[in-house]
Tab-separated table of C-alpha atoms in Angstrom:
chain	number	residue	atom	x	y	z
K	1	MET	CA	-0.173	-0.157	-0.099
K	2	GLY	CA	1.475	3.427	-1.058
K	3	LEU	CA	1.630	6.670	1.554
K	4	ALA	CA	-0.886	8.221	0.027
K	5	ASP	CA	-3.439	5.548	0.471
K	6	ARG	CA	-2.092	4.730	3.984
K	7	MET	CA	-2.791	8.583	4.861
K	8	ILE	CA	-6.090	8.259	3.188
K	9	ARG	CA	-6.860	5.078	5.218
K	10	LEU	CA	-5.978	6.851	8.913
K	11	LEU	CA	-7.809	10.301	7.955
K	12	TRP	CA	-11.378	8.323	6.903
K	13	ALA	CA	-10.755	6.032	9.739
K	14	VAL	CA	-11.210	8.998	12.168
K	15	GLY	CA	-13.103	11.504	10.863
K	16	GLY	CA	-14.628	10.144	7.383
K	17	GLU	CA	-14.684	11.242	3.506
K	18	GLU	CA	-15.148	14.833	4.454
K	19	VAL	CA	-12.503	15.539	7.001
K	20	ALA	CA	-9.997	13.412	5.122
K	21	GLU	CA	-10.411	15.291	2.144
K	22	ARG	CA	-9.714	18.679	3.956
K	23	VAL	CA	-6.946	17.531	5.862
K	24	LEU	CA	-5.254	16.101	3.151
K	25	ARG	CA	-5.564	19.306	0.822
K	26	ALA	CA	-4.645	21.583	3.549
K	27	HIS	CA	-1.719	19.431	4.782
K	28	TRP	CA	0.103	17.167	2.754
K	29	LYS	CA	3.288	18.395	1.977
K	30	VAL	CA	6.364	16.978	-0.024
K	31	LEU	CA	7.936	14.369	2.634
K	32	PRO	CA	11.664	14.467	3.300
K	33	SER	CA	13.925	12.587	1.931
K	34	ASP	CA	15.033	10.646	5.321
K	35	ASP	CA	11.330	9.870	5.814
K	36	PRO	CA	10.350	7.320	3.818
K	37	ALA	CA	7.646	5.626	5.671
K	38	GLY	CA	5.869	8.733	6.035
K	39	ARG	CA	6.034	9.350	9.761
K	40	ALA	CA	6.725	13.214	9.509
K	41	LEU	CA	3.543	13.711	7.139
K	42	ARG	CA	1.464	11.235	9.486
K	43	GLY	CA	2.683	13.403	12.205
K	44	ARG	CA	1.260	16.603	10.249
K	45	LEU	CA	-2.126	15.357	9.244
K	46	VAL	CA	-2.603	13.655	12.832
K	47	GLU	CA	-2.168	17.066	14.679
K	48	ALA	CA	-4.457	18.484	12.184
K	49	LEU	CA	-7.048	15.803	12.827
K	50	ARG	CA	-6.670	16.718	16.787
K	51	TRP	CA	-7.168	20.017	15.789
K	52	GLU	CA	-10.277	19.509	13.896
K	53	LEU	CA	-11.841	16.427	16.085
K	54	PRO	CA	-10.762	17.518	19.374
K	55	GLY	CA	-12.757	14.036	20.751
K	56	VAL	CA	-11.311	11.719	18.988
K	57	ALA	CA	-7.967	11.123	20.359
K	58	ASP	CA	-8.595	7.009	21.119
K	59	GLN	CA	-9.628	6.621	17.576
K	60	ILE	CA	-6.776	8.387	16.083
K	61	ARG	CA	-4.448	6.229	18.328
K	62	GLN	CA	-5.931	3.192	16.980
K	63	ALA	CA	-5.700	4.724	13.416
K	64	VAL	CA	-1.818	5.172	14.036
K	65	LEU	CA	-1.401	1.845	15.450
K	66	ALA	CA	-3.183	0.240	12.297
K	67	ASP	CA	-0.662	2.443	10.015
K	68	GLU	CA	2.388	1.259	12.271
K	69	ILE	CA	1.423	-2.379	12.196
K	70	SER	CA	1.074	-1.898	8.141
K	71	LEU	CA	4.603	-0.952	8.014
K	72	LEU	CA	6.032	-4.504	9.318
K	73	ASP	CA	6.631	-7.155	7.265
K	74	ASP	CA	5.498	-10.768	7.900
K	75	ALA	CA	7.741	-11.552	10.120
K	76	GLU	CA	8.149	-8.599	12.130
K	77	ARG	CA	4.180	-8.948	12.596
K	78	ALA	CA	4.357	-12.489	14.009
K	79	ALA	CA	7.161	-12.099	16.483
K	80	PRO	CA	7.800	-8.321	16.709
K	81	SER	CA	11.201	-7.643	18.523
K	82	ARG	CA	11.197	-5.543	21.534
K	83	ALA	CA	12.617	-2.634	19.790
K	84	THR	CA	9.400	-2.922	17.011
K	85	VAL	CA	7.475	-2.974	19.657
K	86	LEU	CA	8.845	0.400	21.846
K	87	ALA	CA	9.348	1.811	17.717
K	88	ILE	CA	5.315	1.491	17.428
K	89	ILE	CA	4.799	2.797	21.471
K	90	ARG	CA	6.808	5.862	21.153
K	91	ALA	CA	4.761	6.790	17.348
K	92	LEU	CA	1.227	6.576	19.266
K	93	PRO	CA	-0.099	10.089	19.595
K	94	PHE	CA	-0.480	10.988	23.331
K	95	GLY	CA	-3.879	12.021	24.960
K	96	SER	CA	-6.906	10.587	25.917
K	97	SER	CA	-10.359	11.481	24.972
K	98	SER	CA	-11.677	10.319	28.248
C-alpha cells in the first residue's frame, strides 16, 4: 500500500470522507527524503485531526497503530522484536478522549 493510500485510510478511519479530504488538501506536503515511511507527514496529519476533531484521540491512536502495523513485514508482524514494539509505542500520539 502506498503512502497516499495509507494516509487516506488513516484520516478516513477517524473523520470520514469530508474530514479526510479537507485535512489532506490543507496539510499534504512533500516528504523529507529521510522519512520514506511518511511518519513526518502522518504526524502533521494527526495534529490536524486532533485540532479538527478534539474528542477522537483514541480513534486517532488506533488509526496510527494500524498504520504502524501496516509498515511491518510478515516476520515482524508474526514475532515483533522488543525494539519494534517500542518504536510503535513511541509513534502513538498521546492524549485521551476520556
